[in-house]
Amino acid sequence: MRARVLHLARHGAADALGELTDVGLRQSALLGERLARLPVATVWHSPLPRAAASAAVVAEHLPGAAVAEAEELVDHVPHVPSRDEMPPSWAGFFDGWDEAEAIAGRRTADALVARFGKPLGADDGPEDVHEVLITHDYPIAWLVRDALGAPPVRWLGLASANTALTVIEHRAGQAPSLVLFNDQSHLPDELRWTGFGGPARP
C-alpha cells in the first residue's frame, strides 16, 4: 500500500537574527547528503529565513525535488495548555499568553495537520511520495503528537535538534507510523543538540 512519507527536520543552527551559522550550513548539507538517495518530490519549508536557507542547502543534494514555501510550517505554539493540564515546569513559559494568540496558534496547528498529517489522495498516483519538511521544533512536536494520537498537551517536551530527522508515514486506512524521531546519525558529535541548553544526549 502506497505511503506518504514525511521527512521532518528542524532548520540548521541559526544566530540571534535568524540567519544560518556556519554550523547550520554544515548541518543542512549533511542532512541533504543523507536524503540524497530518496526520491523526494518536494522540499517544503517554513517562511522564516533560517528554514528557507536550510531547505535551499538540502535541496542542492536533491536535484529532482521542487522547493516550496508552506506557511503552515511557520514557527508557532500549537496548543496552550489549560491550567489543569499545565505541567508545572512549563507554567512560566505561557505567562502573558493571551487568548487571541492561543487561538491563532491552534488555527495554524490545525492547518498544518490538515495539509501534511494525512495519507495520499486517490488522484496522487500509484507510487509512494516522499516529502521533506524543513520547519521548527514546535511544528515537528505537533505532527508527532498527532501521528501518535496523543493528547494536545503532549507536544510539550518533544524537542528536536537542529537538522535531526523525524520520519512519519501515512497510509490510507492505517494509523500513522512514527518511523524515526530526532535521529542525528548523519551528524558528527560536535554538531548534535545545538540550540539547546543542558548536557548532550546520546
PDB file of C-alpha atoms in Angstrom:
ATOM      1  CA  MET A   1       0.000   0.000   0.000  1.00  0.00           C
ATOM      2  CA  ARG A   2       1.495   3.324  -1.078  1.00  0.00           C
ATOM      3  CA  ALA A   3       2.652   5.743   1.567  1.00  0.00           C
ATOM      4  CA  ARG A   4       3.047   9.434   2.059  1.00  0.00           C
ATOM      5  CA  VAL A   5       6.402   9.676   3.800  1.00  0.00           C
ATOM      6  CA  LEU A   6       7.205  12.891   5.636  1.00  0.00           C
ATOM      7  CA  HIS A   7      10.868  13.579   6.417  1.00  0.00           C
ATOM      8  CA  LEU A   8      10.706  16.306   9.056  1.00  0.00           C
ATOM      9  CA  ALA A   9      13.692  18.346  10.165  1.00  0.00           C
ATOM     10  CA  ARG A  10      14.283  21.399  12.258  1.00  0.00           C
ATOM     11  CA  HIS A  11      16.322  24.063  10.454  1.00  0.00           C
ATOM     12  CA  GLY A  12      20.069  24.287  10.934  1.00  0.00           C
ATOM     13  CA  ALA A  13      21.610  26.258  13.779  1.00  0.00           C
ATOM     14  CA  ALA A  14      20.979  29.989  13.446  1.00  0.00           C
ATOM     15  CA  ASP A  15      22.210  33.190  15.049  1.00  0.00           C
ATOM     16  CA  ALA A  16      20.182  35.687  17.080  1.00  0.00           C
ATOM     17  CA  LEU A  17      18.955  37.328  13.861  1.00  0.00           C
ATOM     18  CA  GLY A  18      17.635  34.050  12.461  1.00  0.00           C
ATOM     19  CA  GLU A  19      20.396  33.599   9.873  1.00  0.00           C
ATOM     20  CA  LEU A  20      22.100  30.229   9.446  1.00  0.00           C
ATOM     21  CA  THR A  21      25.528  29.989  11.032  1.00  0.00           C
ATOM     22  CA  ASP A  22      28.420  28.058   9.520  1.00  0.00           C
ATOM     23  CA  VAL A  23      27.367  25.186  11.775  1.00  0.00           C
ATOM     24  CA  GLY A  24      23.808  25.409  10.466  1.00  0.00           C
ATOM     25  CA  LEU A  25      25.022  25.337   6.867  1.00  0.00           C
ATOM     26  CA  ARG A  26      27.105  22.248   7.548  1.00  0.00           C
ATOM     27  CA  GLN A  27      24.258  20.520   9.363  1.00  0.00           C
ATOM     28  CA  SER A  28      21.911  21.230   6.456  1.00  0.00           C
ATOM     29  CA  ALA A  29      24.395  19.886   3.920  1.00  0.00           C
ATOM     30  CA  LEU A  30      24.800  16.670   5.900  1.00  0.00           C
ATOM     31  CA  LEU A  31      21.033  16.268   6.080  1.00  0.00           C
ATOM     32  CA  GLY A  32      20.849  16.755   2.321  1.00  0.00           C
ATOM     33  CA  GLU A  33      23.502  14.090   1.801  1.00  0.00           C
ATOM     34  CA  ARG A  34      21.529  11.688   3.968  1.00  0.00           C
ATOM     35  CA  LEU A  35      18.325  12.266   1.995  1.00  0.00           C
ATOM     36  CA  ALA A  36      20.000  12.225  -1.427  1.00  0.00           C
ATOM     37  CA  ARG A  37      19.210   8.570  -2.169  1.00  0.00           C
ATOM     38  CA  LEU A  38      15.459   9.090  -1.696  1.00  0.00           C
ATOM     39  CA  PRO A  39      13.022  10.021  -4.490  1.00  0.00           C
ATOM     40  CA  VAL A  40      11.987  13.270  -2.821  1.00  0.00           C
ATOM     41  CA  ALA A  41       9.188  15.061  -4.643  1.00  0.00           C
ATOM     42  CA  THR A  42       9.186  18.356  -2.722  1.00  0.00           C
ATOM     43  CA  VAL A  43      11.231  20.160  -0.098  1.00  0.00           C
ATOM     44  CA  TRP A  44       8.730  22.267   1.818  1.00  0.00           C
ATOM     45  CA  HIS A  45       9.936  24.961   4.178  1.00  0.00           C
ATOM     46  CA  SER A  46       8.676  27.486   6.695  1.00  0.00           C
ATOM     47  CA  PRO A  47       8.512  31.140   5.587  1.00  0.00           C
ATOM     48  CA  LEU A  48      11.197  32.068   8.125  1.00  0.00           C
ATOM     49  CA  PRO A  49      14.689  32.727   6.704  1.00  0.00           C
ATOM     50  CA  ARG A  50      16.525  30.090   8.762  1.00  0.00           C
ATOM     51  CA  ALA A  51      14.205  27.373   7.448  1.00  0.00           C
ATOM     52  CA  ALA A  52      14.228  28.651   3.861  1.00  0.00           C
ATOM     53  CA  ALA A  53      18.036  28.765   3.860  1.00  0.00           C
ATOM     54  CA  SER A  54      18.275  25.250   5.293  1.00  0.00           C
ATOM     55  CA  ALA A  55      15.860  23.976   2.649  1.00  0.00           C
ATOM     56  CA  ALA A  56      17.944  25.532  -0.123  1.00  0.00           C
ATOM     57  CA  VAL A  57      21.072  23.740   1.102  1.00  0.00           C
ATOM     58  CA  VAL A  58      19.241  20.409   1.497  1.00  0.00           C
ATOM     59  CA  ALA A  59      17.748  20.767  -1.977  1.00  0.00           C
ATOM     60  CA  GLU A  60      21.209  21.086  -3.534  1.00  0.00           C
ATOM     61  CA  HIS A  61      21.513  17.339  -2.890  1.00  0.00           C
ATOM     62  CA  LEU A  62      18.054  16.555  -4.304  1.00  0.00           C
ATOM     63  CA  PRO A  63      18.191  17.795  -7.910  1.00  0.00           C
ATOM     64  CA  GLY A  64      14.809  16.344  -8.877  1.00  0.00           C
ATOM     65  CA  ALA A  65      12.902  17.891  -5.984  1.00  0.00           C
ATOM     66  CA  ALA A  66      10.792  21.027  -6.092  1.00  0.00           C
ATOM     67  CA  VAL A  67      11.325  23.607  -3.338  1.00  0.00           C
ATOM     68  CA  ALA A  68       8.312  25.469  -1.981  1.00  0.00           C
ATOM     69  CA  GLU A  69       7.209  27.535   0.994  1.00  0.00           C
ATOM     70  CA  ALA A  70       4.364  26.309   3.194  1.00  0.00           C
ATOM     71  CA  GLU A  71       3.014  28.894   5.611  1.00  0.00           C
ATOM     72  CA  GLU A  72       1.653  26.144   7.882  1.00  0.00           C
ATOM     73  CA  LEU A  73       5.253  25.212   8.768  1.00  0.00           C
ATOM     74  CA  VAL A  74       5.954  28.576  10.415  1.00  0.00           C
ATOM     75  CA  ASP A  75       7.223  28.553  13.993  1.00  0.00           C
ATOM     76  CA  HIS A  76       4.220  28.730  16.341  1.00  0.00           C
ATOM     77  CA  VAL A  77       2.862  27.490  19.659  1.00  0.00           C
ATOM     78  CA  PRO A  78       0.272  24.899  18.602  1.00  0.00           C
ATOM     79  CA  HIS A  79      -1.568  24.447  21.880  1.00  0.00           C
ATOM     80  CA  VAL A  80      -1.617  26.436  25.117  1.00  0.00           C
ATOM     81  CA  PRO A  81      -2.486  24.037  27.948  1.00  0.00           C
ATOM     82  CA  SER A  82      -5.283  24.817  30.348  1.00  0.00           C
ATOM     83  CA  ARG A  83      -4.433  25.445  33.976  1.00  0.00           C
ATOM     84  CA  ASP A  84      -5.448  21.875  34.876  1.00  0.00           C
ATOM     85  CA  GLU A  85      -3.207  20.209  32.278  1.00  0.00           C
ATOM     86  CA  MET A  86      -0.252  22.582  32.563  1.00  0.00           C
ATOM     87  CA  PRO A  87       2.977  20.812  33.612  1.00  0.00           C
ATOM     88  CA  PRO A  88       4.439  22.881  36.467  1.00  0.00           C
ATOM     89  CA  SER A  89       7.798  23.232  34.739  1.00  0.00           C
ATOM     90  CA  TRP A  90       6.129  24.906  31.734  1.00  0.00           C
ATOM     91  CA  ALA A  91       3.894  27.349  33.611  1.00  0.00           C
ATOM     92  CA  GLY A  92       6.265  30.299  33.251  1.00  0.00           C
ATOM     93  CA  PHE A  93       6.619  29.777  29.510  1.00  0.00           C
ATOM     94  CA  PHE A  94       2.972  30.664  28.934  1.00  0.00           C
ATOM     95  CA  ASP A  95       2.836  33.686  31.245  1.00  0.00           C
ATOM     96  CA  GLY A  96       1.238  36.578  29.389  1.00  0.00           C
ATOM     97  CA  TRP A  97      -0.031  34.386  26.542  1.00  0.00           C
ATOM     98  CA  ASP A  98      -3.417  35.808  25.666  1.00  0.00           C
ATOM     99  CA  GLU A  99      -6.458  34.055  24.224  1.00  0.00           C
ATOM    100  CA  ALA A 100      -6.074  35.574  20.764  1.00  0.00           C
ATOM    101  CA  GLU A 101      -2.512  34.255  20.476  1.00  0.00           C
ATOM    102  CA  ALA A 102      -3.604  30.821  21.642  1.00  0.00           C
ATOM    103  CA  ILE A 103      -6.449  30.707  19.108  1.00  0.00           C
ATOM    104  CA  ALA A 104      -4.165  31.842  16.268  1.00  0.00           C
ATOM    105  CA  GLY A 105      -1.561  29.224  17.163  1.00  0.00           C
ATOM    106  CA  ARG A 106      -4.119  26.439  17.282  1.00  0.00           C
ATOM    107  CA  ARG A 107      -5.562  27.558  13.938  1.00  0.00           C
ATOM    108  CA  THR A 108      -2.098  27.251  12.375  1.00  0.00           C
ATOM    109  CA  ALA A 109      -1.596  23.858  14.039  1.00  0.00           C
ATOM    110  CA  ASP A 110      -4.902  22.569  12.675  1.00  0.00           C
ATOM    111  CA  ALA A 111      -3.979  23.802   9.187  1.00  0.00           C
ATOM    112  CA  LEU A 112      -0.597  22.053   9.497  1.00  0.00           C
ATOM    113  CA  VAL A 113      -2.251  18.714  10.242  1.00  0.00           C
ATOM    114  CA  ALA A 114      -4.879  19.213   7.550  1.00  0.00           C
ATOM    115  CA  ARG A 115      -2.167  19.758   4.922  1.00  0.00           C
ATOM    116  CA  PHE A 116       0.546  17.316   5.982  1.00  0.00           C
ATOM    117  CA  GLY A 117      -0.971  14.922   8.510  1.00  0.00           C
ATOM    118  CA  LYS A 118      -2.978  12.736   6.145  1.00  0.00           C
ATOM    119  CA  PRO A 119      -2.451   9.973   3.560  1.00  0.00           C
ATOM    120  CA  LEU A 120      -2.296  10.415  -0.188  1.00  0.00           C
ATOM    121  CA  GLY A 121      -5.496  11.011  -2.084  1.00  0.00           C
ATOM    122  CA  ALA A 122      -6.946   8.819  -4.819  1.00  0.00           C
ATOM    123  CA  ASP A 123      -5.545  11.117  -7.529  1.00  0.00           C
ATOM    124  CA  ASP A 124      -1.962  11.239  -6.221  1.00  0.00           C
ATOM    125  CA  GLY A 125      -0.644   8.340  -8.309  1.00  0.00           C
ATOM    126  CA  PRO A 126       0.417   4.759  -7.536  1.00  0.00           C
ATOM    127  CA  GLU A 127       3.873   5.358  -6.021  1.00  0.00           C
ATOM    128  CA  ASP A 128       4.998   6.323  -2.544  1.00  0.00           C
ATOM    129  CA  VAL A 129       5.548  10.073  -2.167  1.00  0.00           C
ATOM    130  CA  HIS A 130       8.491  11.381  -0.154  1.00  0.00           C
ATOM    131  CA  GLU A 131       8.319  14.970   1.105  1.00  0.00           C
ATOM    132  CA  VAL A 132      10.884  16.880   3.155  1.00  0.00           C
ATOM    133  CA  LEU A 133       9.554  19.452   5.625  1.00  0.00           C
ATOM    134  CA  ILE A 134      12.114  21.944   6.946  1.00  0.00           C
ATOM    135  CA  THR A 135      10.445  23.634   9.866  1.00  0.00           C
ATOM    136  CA  HIS A 136      10.850  24.302  13.588  1.00  0.00           C
ATOM    137  CA  ASP A 137      10.823  22.460  16.887  1.00  0.00           C
ATOM    138  CA  TYR A 138       7.156  23.030  17.791  1.00  0.00           C
ATOM    139  CA  PRO A 139       5.525  22.079  14.457  1.00  0.00           C
ATOM    140  CA  ILE A 140       7.518  18.829  14.461  1.00  0.00           C
ATOM    141  CA  ALA A 141       6.355  18.104  18.006  1.00  0.00           C
ATOM    142  CA  TRP A 142       2.753  18.777  16.983  1.00  0.00           C
ATOM    143  CA  LEU A 143       2.884  16.469  13.950  1.00  0.00           C
ATOM    144  CA  VAL A 144       4.460  13.709  16.049  1.00  0.00           C
ATOM    145  CA  ARG A 145       1.824  14.139  18.739  1.00  0.00           C
ATOM    146  CA  ASP A 146      -0.901  13.979  16.100  1.00  0.00           C
ATOM    147  CA  ALA A 147       0.574  10.845  14.496  1.00  0.00           C
ATOM    148  CA  LEU A 148       0.587   9.108  17.872  1.00  0.00           C
ATOM    149  CA  GLY A 149      -2.954  10.205  18.717  1.00  0.00           C
ATOM    150  CA  ALA A 150      -1.669  11.727  21.959  1.00  0.00           C
ATOM    151  CA  PRO A 151      -3.499  14.465  23.904  1.00  0.00           C
ATOM    152  CA  PRO A 152      -2.761  18.027  22.720  1.00  0.00           C
ATOM    153  CA  VAL A 153      -0.617  18.832  25.756  1.00  0.00           C
ATOM    154  CA  ARG A 154       1.851  16.107  24.776  1.00  0.00           C
ATOM    155  CA  TRP A 155       3.536  18.324  22.211  1.00  0.00           C
ATOM    156  CA  LEU A 156       5.421  19.742  25.184  1.00  0.00           C
ATOM    157  CA  GLY A 157       8.841  18.201  25.678  1.00  0.00           C
ATOM    158  CA  LEU A 158       9.171  16.618  22.211  1.00  0.00           C
ATOM    159  CA  ALA A 159      12.331  18.538  21.389  1.00  0.00           C
ATOM    160  CA  SER A 160      14.108  18.242  18.035  1.00  0.00           C
ATOM    161  CA  ALA A 161      17.767  19.085  17.477  1.00  0.00           C
ATOM    162  CA  ASN A 162      18.909  21.179  14.535  1.00  0.00           C
ATOM    163  CA  THR A 163      18.542  19.109  11.310  1.00  0.00           C
ATOM    164  CA  ALA A 164      17.687  15.955  13.257  1.00  0.00           C
ATOM    165  CA  LEU A 165      15.465  13.676  11.184  1.00  0.00           C
ATOM    166  CA  THR A 166      11.950  12.582  12.098  1.00  0.00           C
ATOM    167  CA  VAL A 167      10.006  10.345   9.712  1.00  0.00           C
ATOM    168  CA  ILE A 168       6.242   9.768   9.703  1.00  0.00           C
ATOM    169  CA  GLU A 169       4.428   7.502   7.238  1.00  0.00           C
ATOM    170  CA  HIS A 170       0.757   7.928   6.345  1.00  0.00           C
ATOM    171  CA  ARG A 171      -1.099   5.111   4.580  1.00  0.00           C
ATOM    172  CA  ALA A 172      -4.807   5.091   3.751  1.00  0.00           C
ATOM    173  CA  GLY A 173      -6.824   3.022   6.180  1.00  0.00           C
ATOM    174  CA  GLN A 174      -3.988   2.707   8.700  1.00  0.00           C
ATOM    175  CA  ALA A 175      -2.808   4.641  11.708  1.00  0.00           C
ATOM    176  CA  PRO A 176       0.227   6.840  11.024  1.00  0.00           C
ATOM    177  CA  SER A 177       3.630   5.267  11.728  1.00  0.00           C
ATOM    178  CA  LEU A 178       6.386   7.117  13.561  1.00  0.00           C
ATOM    179  CA  VAL A 179       9.469   5.614  11.896  1.00  0.00           C
ATOM    180  CA  LEU A 180      12.173   7.875  13.354  1.00  0.00           C
ATOM    181  CA  PHE A 181      12.248  10.658  15.898  1.00  0.00           C
ATOM    182  CA  ASN A 182      15.050  13.182  16.328  1.00  0.00           C
ATOM    183  CA  ASP A 183      17.641  10.946  14.643  1.00  0.00           C
ATOM    184  CA  GLN A 184      21.055  12.608  14.370  1.00  0.00           C
ATOM    185  CA  SER A 185      23.132   9.769  12.961  1.00  0.00           C
ATOM    186  CA  HIS A 186      24.154  11.912   9.954  1.00  0.00           C
ATOM    187  CA  LEU A 187      25.755  14.494  12.254  1.00  0.00           C
ATOM    188  CA  PRO A 188      29.144  14.212  13.969  1.00  0.00           C
ATOM    189  CA  ASP A 189      29.106  14.628  17.734  1.00  0.00           C
ATOM    190  CA  GLU A 190      30.110  18.289  17.669  1.00  0.00           C
ATOM    191  CA  LEU A 191      27.067  19.202  15.548  1.00  0.00           C
ATOM    192  CA  ARG A 192      24.434  17.466  17.668  1.00  0.00           C
ATOM    193  CA  TRP A 193      21.957  19.195  20.001  1.00  0.00           C
ATOM    194  CA  THR A 194      22.899  22.721  19.052  1.00  0.00           C
ATOM    195  CA  GLY A 195      20.363  25.295  20.160  1.00  0.00           C
ATOM    196  CA  PHE A 196      19.559  23.584  23.444  1.00  0.00           C
ATOM    197  CA  GLY A 197      20.863  24.033  26.971  1.00  0.00           C
ATOM    198  CA  GLY A 198      21.927  21.236  29.300  1.00  0.00           C
ATOM    199  CA  PRO A 199      24.115  18.198  28.692  1.00  0.00           C
ATOM    200  CA  ALA A 200      24.424  16.410  25.379  1.00  0.00           C
ATOM    201  CA  ARG A 201      22.096  13.482  24.850  1.00  0.00           C
ATOM    202  CA  PRO A 202      23.040  10.155  23.237  1.00  0.00           C
TER     203      PRO A 202
END
